[in-house]
mmCIF file of N, CA and C in Angstrom:
data_model
loop_
_atom_site.group_PDB
_atom_site.id
_atom_site.type_symbol
_atom_site.label_atom_id
_atom_site.label_comp_id
_atom_site.label_asym_id
_atom_site.label_seq_id
_atom_site.Cartn_x
_atom_site.Cartn_y
_atom_site.Cartn_z
ATOM 1 N N MET A 20 68.567 102.579 -52.966
ATOM 2 C CA MET A 20 68.664 101.570 -53.707
ATOM 3 C C MET A 20 70.167 100.310 -52.855
ATOM 4 N N ASN A 21 70.804 101.004 -52.094
ATOM 5 C CA ASN A 21 71.570 99.803 -51.280
ATOM 6 C C ASN A 21 70.298 98.994 -50.873
ATOM 7 N N ARG A 22 69.537 99.154 -50.545
ATOM 8 C CA ARG A 22 68.616 97.757 -50.032
ATOM 9 C C ARG A 22 68.230 97.037 -51.080
ATOM 10 N N PHE A 23 68.121 97.462 -52.124
ATOM 11 C CA PHE A 23 67.837 96.424 -53.502
ATOM 12 C C PHE A 23 68.591 95.299 -54.017
ATOM 13 N N TYR A 24 69.777 95.566 -53.642
ATOM 14 C CA TYR A 24 70.640 94.724 -53.839
ATOM 15 C C TYR A 24 71.032 93.300 -53.112
ATOM 16 N N PRO A 25 71.136 93.346 -51.679
ATOM 17 C CA PRO A 25 70.639 92.201 -50.687
ATOM 18 C C PRO A 25 69.863 91.566 -50.953
ATOM 19 N N LEU A 26 68.829 92.143 -50.964
ATOM 20 C CA LEU A 26 67.286 91.090 -51.476
ATOM 21 C C LEU A 26 67.440 90.548 -52.943
ATOM 22 N N LEU A 27 67.754 91.109 -53.674
ATOM 23 C CA LEU A 27 68.089 90.669 -54.932
ATOM 24 C C LEU A 27 68.904 89.431 -55.231
ATOM 25 N N ALA A 28 70.210 89.731 -53.969
ATOM 26 C CA ALA A 28 70.912 88.559 -54.120
ATOM 27 C C ALA A 28 70.408 87.037 -53.465
ATOM 28 N N VAL A 29 69.603 87.861 -52.199
ATOM 29 C CA VAL A 29 68.695 86.424 -51.547
ATOM 30 C C VAL A 29 67.888 85.569 -52.682
ATOM 31 N N VAL A 30 67.209 86.288 -53.106
ATOM 32 C CA VAL A 30 66.390 85.906 -54.271
ATOM 33 C C VAL A 30 66.841 85.328 -55.525
ATOM 34 N N MET A 31 68.002 85.548 -55.462
ATOM 35 C CA MET A 31 69.027 84.586 -57.222
ATOM 36 C C MET A 31 69.689 83.740 -56.304
ATOM 37 N N LEU A 32 69.384 83.435 -54.843
ATOM 38 C CA LEU A 32 70.250 82.123 -54.625
ATOM 39 C C LEU A 32 69.155 81.246 -54.154
ATOM 40 N N SER A 33 68.070 81.733 -53.792
ATOM 41 C CA SER A 33 67.110 80.792 -53.505
ATOM 42 C C SER A 33 66.309 80.475 -54.744
ATOM 43 N N ALA A 34 66.224 80.833 -55.789
ATOM 44 C CA ALA A 34 65.623 80.154 -56.593
ATOM 45 C C ALA A 34 65.904 78.969 -57.212
ATOM 46 N N PRO A 35 67.762 78.286 -57.204
ATOM 47 C CA PRO A 35 67.685 76.913 -57.506
ATOM 48 C C PRO A 35 66.927 76.036 -56.685
ATOM 49 N N PHE A 36 66.981 76.776 -55.532
ATOM 50 C CA PHE A 36 65.931 75.241 -54.507
ATOM 51 C C PHE A 36 64.992 75.572 -54.619
ATOM 52 N N LEU A 37 64.327 76.220 -54.657
ATOM 53 C CA LEU A 37 63.142 76.584 -55.240
ATOM 54 C C LEU A 37 62.458 75.388 -56.804
ATOM 55 N N ALA A 38 63.509 75.822 -57.317
ATOM 56 C CA ALA A 38 63.293 74.443 -58.622
ATOM 57 C C ALA A 38 63.543 73.223 -58.342
ATOM 58 N N TRP A 39 64.500 73.343 -57.229
ATOM 59 C CA TRP A 39 64.745 71.773 -56.761
ATOM 60 C C TRP A 39 64.044 71.357 -56.301
ATOM 61 N N SER A 40 62.907 71.843 -55.118
ATOM 62 C CA SER A 40 61.991 71.299 -54.338
ATOM 63 C C SER A 40 60.753 71.125 -55.587
ATOM 64 N N GLN A 41 60.811 71.658 -56.552
ATOM 65 C CA GLN A 41 59.469 71.548 -57.208
ATOM 66 C C GLN A 41 59.600 70.079 -58.240
ATOM 67 N N ASP A 42 60.779 69.721 -58.260
ATOM 68 C CA ASP A 42 61.248 68.505 -58.815
ATOM 69 C C ASP A 42 61.255 67.219 -57.920
ATOM 70 N N ASP A 43 60.779 67.369 -56.971
ATOM 71 C CA ASP A 43 60.670 66.678 -55.798
ATOM 72 C C ASP A 43 59.265 66.037 -55.778
ATOM 73 N N ALA A 44 58.267 66.778 -56.399
ATOM 74 C CA ALA A 44 56.759 66.398 -56.084
ATOM 75 C C ALA A 44 56.767 65.045 -56.678
ATOM 76 N N VAL A 45 55.761 64.513 -56.421
ATOM 77 C CA VAL A 45 55.129 62.936 -56.518
ATOM 78 C C VAL A 45 54.207 63.266 -57.454
ATOM 79 N N ILE A 46 54.086 62.393 -58.875
ATOM 80 C CA ILE A 46 52.896 62.831 -59.593
ATOM 81 C C ILE A 46 52.611 61.381 -59.671
ATOM 82 N N PHE A 47 51.224 60.615 -59.616
ATOM 83 C CA PHE A 47 50.351 59.534 -59.557
ATOM 84 C C PHE A 47 49.281 58.991 -60.302
ATOM 85 N N THR A 48 49.031 58.682 -61.500
ATOM 86 C CA THR A 48 47.682 58.454 -61.715
ATOM 87 C C THR A 48 47.909 57.072 -62.206
ATOM 88 N N ALA A 49 46.187 56.576 -62.325
ATOM 89 C CA ALA A 49 45.949 55.088 -62.731
ATOM 90 C C ALA A 49 45.085 55.350 -64.322
ATOM 91 N N THR A 50 45.294 54.728 -64.948
ATOM 92 C CA THR A 50 44.217 55.156 -66.433
ATOM 93 C C THR A 50 43.818 53.411 -66.513
ATOM 94 N N PRO A 51 42.578 53.197 -66.665
ATOM 95 C CA PRO A 51 41.204 54.121 -66.294
ATOM 96 C C PRO A 51 41.185 53.859 -64.983
ATOM 97 N N GLU A 52 40.759 54.912 -64.150
ATOM 98 C CA GLU A 52 40.317 54.922 -62.915
ATOM 99 C C GLU A 52 39.180 54.203 -62.441
ATOM 100 N N ARG A 53 38.427 53.462 -63.406
ATOM 101 C CA ARG A 53 37.490 52.952 -63.248
ATOM 102 C C ARG A 53 36.978 51.380 -63.793
ATOM 103 N N CYS A 54 36.612 50.492 -63.204
ATOM 104 C CA CYS A 54 36.396 49.267 -63.536
ATOM 105 C C CYS A 54 34.955 49.076 -63.681
ATOM 106 N N ILE A 55 34.458 48.620 -64.430
ATOM 107 C CA ILE A 55 32.606 48.780 -64.822
ATOM 108 C C ILE A 55 32.357 46.759 -65.232
ATOM 109 N N ALA A 56 31.816 46.442 -64.399
ATOM 110 C CA ALA A 56 31.218 45.339 -64.011
ATOM 111 C C ALA A 56 29.368 44.825 -64.580
ATOM 112 N N LEU A 57 29.108 44.199 -64.621
ATOM 113 C CA LEU A 57 27.517 44.012 -65.547
ATOM 114 C C LEU A 57 26.690 43.958 -64.029
ATOM 115 N N HIS A 58 26.870 43.005 -63.354
ATOM 116 C CA HIS A 58 26.179 43.177 -61.687
ATOM 117 C C HIS A 58 26.736 43.399 -60.933
ATOM 118 N N LYS A 59 26.428 44.185 -59.817
ATOM 119 C CA LYS A 59 26.568 44.433 -58.703
ATOM 120 C C LYS A 59 27.467 43.283 -58.115
ATOM 121 N N GLY A 60 28.355 42.971 -57.492
ATOM 122 C CA GLY A 60 29.129 41.570 -57.018
ATOM 123 C C GLY A 60 29.753 41.147 -57.457
ATOM 124 N N GLN A 61 29.561 40.979 -59.245
ATOM 125 C CA GLN A 61 30.529 40.269 -59.756
ATOM 126 C C GLN A 61 31.866 40.888 -60.251
ATOM 127 N N THR A 62 33.024 40.181 -59.995
ATOM 128 C CA THR A 62 34.425 40.329 -60.624
ATOM 129 C C THR A 62 34.113 41.153 -61.681
ATOM 130 N N CYS A 63 35.172 42.249 -61.455
ATOM 131 C CA CYS A 63 35.651 43.572 -62.896
ATOM 132 C C CYS A 63 36.900 43.032 -63.567
ATOM 133 N N TYR A 64 37.303 42.969 -64.142
ATOM 134 C CA TYR A 64 38.607 42.775 -64.797
ATOM 135 C C TYR A 64 38.834 43.613 -65.588
ATOM 136 N N GLN A 65 40.079 44.442 -65.670
ATOM 137 C CA GLN A 65 40.797 45.685 -65.965
ATOM 138 C C GLN A 65 42.037 45.980 -66.490
ATOM 139 N N ASP A 66 42.880 46.220 -67.223
ATOM 140 C CA ASP A 66 44.207 46.336 -67.342
ATOM 141 C C ASP A 66 44.256 47.485 -67.168
ATOM 142 N N VAL A 67 45.010 48.273 -65.694
ATOM 143 C CA VAL A 67 45.292 49.611 -65.167
ATOM 144 C C VAL A 67 46.692 49.699 -65.875
ATOM 145 N N LEU A 68 46.638 50.927 -66.081
ATOM 146 C CA LEU A 68 48.032 51.482 -65.841
ATOM 147 C C LEU A 68 48.594 52.767 -65.298
ATOM 148 N N PHE A 69 49.633 51.908 -64.250
ATOM 149 C CA PHE A 69 49.736 52.715 -63.475
ATOM 150 C C PHE A 69 51.084 53.912 -63.951
ATOM 151 N N ARG A 70 51.093 55.425 -63.734
ATOM 152 C CA ARG A 70 52.237 56.357 -63.965
ATOM 153 C C ARG A 70 52.435 57.535 -62.865
ATOM 154 N N TRP A 71 53.523 57.298 -63.365
ATOM 155 C CA TRP A 71 54.086 58.471 -61.593
ATOM 156 C C TRP A 71 55.473 59.032 -61.988
ATOM 157 N N GLN A 72 56.226 59.799 -61.020
ATOM 158 C CA GLN A 72 56.852 60.259 -61.333
ATOM 159 C C GLN A 72 57.289 60.680 -59.800
ATOM 160 N N THR A 73 58.470 59.965 -59.486
ATOM 161 C CA THR A 73 59.412 60.082 -58.046
ATOM 162 C C THR A 73 60.902 60.848 -58.157
ATOM 163 N N PRO A 74 61.460 61.665 -56.921
ATOM 164 C CA PRO A 74 62.340 62.019 -57.129
ATOM 165 C C PRO A 74 63.234 61.103 -57.413
ATOM 166 N N ALA A 75 64.638 61.798 -58.152
ATOM 167 C CA ALA A 75 65.930 60.888 -58.849
ATOM 168 C C ALA A 75 66.372 59.691 -57.315
ATOM 169 N N SER A 76 66.314 60.001 -56.244
ATOM 170 C CA SER A 76 66.746 59.573 -55.490
ATOM 171 C C SER A 76 65.805 58.665 -54.601
ATOM 172 N N GLY A 77 66.126 57.371 -53.717
ATOM 173 C CA GLY A 77 65.199 57.019 -52.710
ATOM 174 C C GLY A 77 64.740 54.729 -53.669
ATOM 175 N N GLU A 78 64.285 54.768 -52.700
ATOM 176 C CA GLU A 78 63.400 53.270 -53.309
ATOM 177 C C GLU A 78 61.934 53.352 -52.520
ATOM 178 N N TYR A 79 61.575 52.922 -54.265
ATOM 179 C CA TYR A 79 59.842 53.300 -53.952
ATOM 180 C C TYR A 79 59.258 51.890 -54.377
ATOM 181 N N CYS A 80 58.183 51.858 -53.912
ATOM 182 C CA CYS A 80 57.645 50.512 -54.529
ATOM 183 C C CYS A 80 55.929 51.201 -54.469
ATOM 184 N N LEU A 81 54.854 50.286 -55.385
ATOM 185 C CA LEU A 81 53.775 50.280 -56.055
ATOM 186 C C LEU A 81 52.928 49.263 -54.758
ATOM 187 N N ILE A 82 52.278 49.713 -54.252
ATOM 188 C CA ILE A 82 51.734 48.541 -53.112
ATOM 189 C C ILE A 82 49.852 48.744 -53.350
ATOM 190 N N LEU A 83 49.329 47.279 -53.749
ATOM 191 C CA LEU A 83 47.862 47.400 -53.082
ATOM 192 C C LEU A 83 47.709 47.593 -51.605
ATOM 193 N N THR A 84 46.977 48.431 -51.316
ATOM 194 C CA THR A 84 46.812 48.677 -49.841
ATOM 195 C C THR A 84 46.167 48.427 -49.419
ATOM 196 N N ASP A 85 44.778 47.570 -49.652
ATOM 197 C CA ASP A 85 43.918 46.940 -48.813
ATOM 198 C C ASP A 85 44.490 45.944 -48.101
ATOM 199 N N ARG A 86 45.549 45.074 -48.905
ATOM 200 C CA ARG A 86 45.888 44.371 -49.410
ATOM 201 C C ARG A 86 47.857 43.784 -48.023
ATOM 202 N N GLN A 87 47.892 45.414 -48.853
ATOM 203 C CA GLN A 87 49.743 45.833 -48.380
ATOM 204 C C GLN A 87 50.600 44.866 -49.269
ATOM 205 N N HIS A 88 50.332 44.599 -50.565
ATOM 206 C CA HIS A 88 50.426 43.259 -51.218
ATOM 207 C C HIS A 88 51.480 44.653 -52.090
ATOM 208 N N GLN A 89 52.908 44.422 -52.460
ATOM 209 C CA GLN A 89 53.777 44.862 -53.263
ATOM 210 C C GLN A 89 53.605 44.698 -54.543
ATOM 211 N N LEU A 90 53.448 45.529 -55.399
ATOM 212 C CA LEU A 90 52.897 45.150 -56.698
ATOM 213 C C LEU A 90 54.736 45.088 -57.706
ATOM 214 N N THR A 91 55.297 46.161 -57.471
ATOM 215 C CA THR A 91 56.558 46.392 -57.688
ATOM 216 C C THR A 91 57.559 47.643 -57.409
ATOM 217 N N CYS A 92 58.660 47.489 -57.272
ATOM 218 C CA CYS A 92 59.203 48.333 -56.436
ATOM 219 C C CYS A 92 60.633 48.882 -57.212
ATOM 220 N N TRP A 93 61.641 49.808 -57.076
ATOM 221 C CA TRP A 93 62.247 50.696 -58.216
ATOM 222 C C TRP A 93 63.219 51.718 -57.335
ATOM 223 N N THR A 94 64.218 52.270 -57.954
ATOM 224 C CA THR A 94 65.253 53.059 -57.102
ATOM 225 C C THR A 94 65.077 54.233 -58.028
ATOM 226 N N GLY A 95 64.855 55.206 -57.435
ATOM 227 C CA GLY A 95 64.416 56.819 -58.196
ATOM 228 C C GLY A 95 63.883 56.941 -59.382
ATOM 229 N N LYS A 96 64.066 57.214 -60.712
ATOM 230 C CA LYS A 96 63.088 57.247 -61.659
ATOM 231 C C LYS A 96 63.479 55.810 -62.677
ATOM 232 N N ALA A 97 63.985 55.260 -62.326
ATOM 233 C CA ALA A 97 64.322 54.378 -63.130
ATOM 234 C C ALA A 97 63.134 53.452 -63.480
ATOM 235 N N MET A 98 61.763 53.277 -62.410
ATOM 236 C CA MET A 98 60.151 52.835 -63.435
ATOM 237 C C MET A 98 59.762 53.905 -63.056
ATOM 238 N N GLN A 99 58.758 54.302 -64.280
ATOM 239 C CA GLN A 99 57.948 55.369 -64.600
ATOM 240 C C GLN A 99 56.659 54.706 -64.839
ATOM 241 N N GLU A 100 56.040 53.930 -65.159
ATOM 242 C CA GLU A 100 54.698 53.177 -65.631
ATOM 243 C C GLU A 100 54.721 51.678 -65.364
ATOM 244 N N TYR A 101 53.413 51.233 -64.888
ATOM 245 C CA TYR A 101 53.394 49.643 -64.942
ATOM 246 C C TYR A 101 52.059 49.329 -64.981
ATOM 247 N N GLN A 102 51.818 48.229 -65.893
ATOM 248 C CA GLN A 102 50.612 47.733 -66.234
ATOM 249 C C GLN A 102 50.318 46.138 -65.312
ATOM 250 N N TYR A 103 48.963 46.287 -64.494
ATOM 251 C CA TYR A 103 48.641 45.982 -64.025
ATOM 252 C C TYR A 103 46.986 45.436 -64.222
ATOM 253 N N SER A 104 46.835 43.874 -64.290
ATOM 254 C CA SER A 104 45.876 43.440 -64.564
ATOM 255 C C SER A 104 44.754 43.332 -63.171
ATOM 256 N N PHE A 105 44.038 44.275 -63.040
ATOM 257 C CA PHE A 105 43.252 44.272 -62.020
ATOM 258 C C PHE A 105 41.798 43.632 -61.899
ATOM 259 N N GLU A 106 41.621 42.683 -60.757
ATOM 260 C CA GLU A 106 40.673 41.730 -61.257
ATOM 261 C C GLU A 106 39.945 42.134 -59.325
ATOM 262 N N GLY A 107 38.629 42.800 -59.532
ATOM 263 C CA GLY A 107 38.331 43.115 -58.081
ATOM 264 C C GLY A 107 36.896 43.052 -58.250
ATOM 265 N N ASP A 108 35.883 43.472 -56.927
ATOM 266 C CA ASP A 108 34.161 43.542 -56.836
ATOM 267 C C ASP A 108 33.819 44.458 -55.711
ATOM 268 N N LYS A 109 35.685 45.252 -55.628
ATOM 269 C CA LYS A 109 35.177 46.598 -55.270
ATOM 270 C C LYS A 109 36.144 47.381 -55.275
ATOM 271 N N THR A 110 36.065 48.495 -54.909
ATOM 272 C CA THR A 110 37.003 49.716 -54.999
ATOM 273 C C THR A 110 38.306 49.159 -54.640
ATOM 274 N N ALA A 111 39.259 49.474 -55.044
ATOM 275 C CA ALA A 111 40.770 49.370 -54.635
ATOM 276 C C ALA A 111 41.850 50.368 -54.252
ATOM 277 N N THR A 112 42.597 50.920 -53.007
ATOM 278 C CA THR A 112 43.137 51.668 -53.459
ATOM 279 C C THR A 112 44.803 51.309 -53.821
ATOM 280 N N PHE A 113 45.760 52.334 -54.237
ATOM 281 C CA PHE A 113 47.011 51.835 -54.792
ATOM 282 C C PHE A 113 47.956 52.862 -54.325
ATOM 283 N N SER A 114 48.557 52.784 -53.697
ATOM 284 C CA SER A 114 49.749 53.869 -52.964
ATOM 285 C C SER A 114 51.542 53.483 -53.397
ATOM 286 N N LEU A 115 51.738 54.750 -53.659
ATOM 287 C CA LEU A 115 52.981 54.656 -54.119
ATOM 288 C C LEU A 115 53.656 55.092 -52.618
ATOM 289 N N ILE A 116 54.862 53.950 -52.294
ATOM 290 C CA ILE A 116 55.539 54.459 -50.721
ATOM 291 C C ILE A 116 57.241 54.389 -50.859
ATOM 292 N N ARG A 117 57.798 55.505 -50.099
ATOM 293 C CA ARG A 117 59.125 55.183 -49.864
ATOM 294 C C ARG A 117 59.781 53.742 -48.841
ATOM 295 N N ASN A 118 60.152 53.149 -49.059
ATOM 296 C CA ASN A 118 60.771 51.637 -48.693
ATOM 297 C C ASN A 118 60.929 52.227 -47.365
ATOM 298 N N ASP A 119 61.394 53.622 -46.902
ATOM 299 C CA ASP A 119 61.863 53.756 -45.383
ATOM 300 C C ASP A 119 60.980 54.484 -44.670
ATOM 301 N N ASP A 120 59.676 54.912 -45.035
ATOM 302 C CA ASP A 120 58.683 55.343 -44.624
ATOM 303 C C ASP A 120 57.304 54.883 -45.240
ATOM 304 N N VAL A 121 56.325 54.901 -44.009
ATOM 305 C CA VAL A 121 55.028 53.912 -43.519
ATOM 306 C C VAL A 121 54.025 54.707 -44.133
ATOM 307 N N GLN A 122 54.224 56.050 -44.419
ATOM 308 C CA GLN A 122 52.956 57.044 -44.915
ATOM 309 C C GLN A 122 53.483 57.132 -46.326
ATOM 310 N N PRO A 123 51.955 56.897 -47.122
ATOM 311 C CA PRO A 123 52.235 56.534 -48.975
ATOM 312 C C PRO A 123 52.389 58.407 -49.308
ATOM 313 N N LEU A 124 53.372 58.215 -50.135
ATOM 314 C CA LEU A 124 53.434 59.537 -50.936
ATOM 315 C C LEU A 124 52.466 60.070 -51.962
ATOM 316 N N ALA A 125 52.112 59.166 -52.144
ATOM 317 C CA ALA A 125 50.128 59.490 -53.209
ATOM 318 C C ALA A 125 49.531 58.368 -53.253
ATOM 319 N N GLN A 126 48.432 58.693 -53.620
ATOM 320 C CA GLN A 126 47.645 57.352 -53.677
ATOM 321 C C GLN A 126 46.278 57.671 -54.925
ATOM 322 N N VAL A 127 46.100 56.625 -55.233
ATOM 323 C CA VAL A 127 45.192 56.632 -56.364
ATOM 324 C C VAL A 127 43.994 55.335 -56.052
ATOM 325 N N LYS A 128 42.761 55.600 -56.743
ATOM 326 C CA LYS A 128 41.568 54.795 -56.035
ATOM 327 C C LYS A 128 41.112 53.874 -57.829
ATOM 328 N N VAL A 129 41.046 52.709 -57.960
ATOM 329 C CA VAL A 129 40.244 52.245 -58.916
ATOM 330 C C VAL A 129 39.090 51.830 -58.528
ATOM 331 N N VAL A 130 37.998 52.281 -58.848
ATOM 332 C CA VAL A 130 36.391 52.609 -58.844
ATOM 333 C C VAL A 130 36.094 51.383 -59.406
ATOM 334 N N VAL A 131 35.392 50.806 -58.821
ATOM 335 C CA VAL A 131 34.494 49.158 -59.190
ATOM 336 C C VAL A 131 32.874 50.097 -59.018
ATOM 337 N N THR A 132 32.176 49.738 -60.395
ATOM 338 C CA THR A 132 30.913 50.072 -60.903
ATOM 339 C C THR A 132 30.284 48.734 -61.861
ATOM 340 N N TRP A 133 29.313 49.185 -61.815
ATOM 341 C CA TRP A 133 28.129 47.905 -62.188
ATOM 342 C C TRP A 133 27.469 49.022 -62.902
ATOM 343 N N VAL A 134 26.914 48.067 -63.750
ATOM 344 C CA VAL A 134 25.612 48.642 -64.927
ATOM 345 C C VAL A 134 23.920 48.508 -64.005
ATOM 346 N N TYR A 135 24.013 47.260 -63.178
ATOM 347 C CA TYR A 135 22.867 46.636 -62.894
ATOM 348 C C TYR A 135 23.188 46.766 -61.314
ATOM 349 N N LYS A 136 22.264 47.115 -60.499
ATOM 350 C CA LYS A 136 22.295 46.854 -59.211
ATOM 351 C C LYS A 136 22.381 45.795 -58.688
ATOM 352 N N ALA A 137 21.565 44.985 -58.712
ATOM 353 C CA ALA A 137 21.795 43.545 -58.525
ATOM 354 C C ALA A 137 20.593 42.613 -60.029
ATOM 355 N N PRO A 138 21.334 41.588 -59.338
ATOM 356 C CA PRO A 138 19.990 40.565 -60.633
ATOM 357 C C PRO A 138 18.929 40.448 -59.759
ATOM 358 N N LYS A 139 17.799 40.619 -60.215
ATOM 359 C CA LYS A 139 16.630 40.517 -59.893
ATOM 360 C C LYS A 139 16.148 38.871 -60.341
ATOM 361 N N GLN A 140 15.140 38.716 -59.464
ATOM 362 C CA GLN A 140 14.794 37.109 -58.995
ATOM 363 C C GLN A 140 14.105 36.798 -60.540
ATOM 364 N N SER A 141 14.316 36.068 -61.051
ATOM 365 C CA SER A 141 13.812 35.302 -62.567
ATOM 366 C C SER A 141 12.139 35.564 -62.646
ATOM 367 N N GLN A 142 12.166 36.150 -63.885
ATOM 368 C CA GLN A 142 10.453 36.578 -64.400
ATOM 369 C C GLN A 142 9.865 35.438 -64.748
ATOM 370 N N SER A 143 9.897 34.504 -63.645
ATOM 371 C CA SER A 143 8.780 33.148 -64.005
ATOM 372 C C SER A 143 7.200 33.621 -64.399
ATOM 373 N N GLY A 144 6.620 32.691 -65.040
ATOM 374 C CA GLY A 144 5.041 32.440 -65.788
ATOM 375 C C GLY A 144 4.129 31.877 -64.336
ATOM 376 N N TRP A 145 4.887 31.713 -63.444
ATOM 377 C CA TRP A 145 4.173 31.286 -62.120
ATOM 378 C C TRP A 145 4.351 32.506 -61.081
ATOM 379 N N ARG A 146 2.622 32.652 -60.702
ATOM 380 C CA ARG A 146 2.543 33.457 -59.828
ATOM 381 C C ARG A 146 1.083 32.980 -58.759
ATOM 382 N N LEU A 147 1.741 33.320 -57.365
ATOM 383 C CA LEU A 147 0.736 32.962 -56.344
ATOM 384 C C LEU A 147 0.075 34.078 -56.247
ATOM 385 N N PHE A 148 -1.556 33.995 -56.061
ATOM 386 C CA PHE A 148 -2.651 35.168 -56.166
ATOM 387 C C PHE A 148 -3.004 35.061 -54.811
#
């Protein structure tokens, strides 16, 4: 029984730290994750809503990774969503970064797809035999 109490004390003291580390988890989503153009190569237009959860302290930015373009920045939990007018003809990656760190905390992709692969040549009535 004497061995049980020190173990119980360690578990009880570490519980708040475990809960605190779970609060530091970063959640990052994009809705919708897909942009659909009519033909391959056409620019796709879509309003994308980014949502995230970041730790309470720190300065963060949402960037368009391919161009290293900052879309918006904030401190702590001050901002948790951002509406973006996406325009692109290929898949784009977006990242959440901490201002003092180069590595992204989280990434999402907006995938560009199309209904028709490529515009076919026009079907004219003239043919060579």
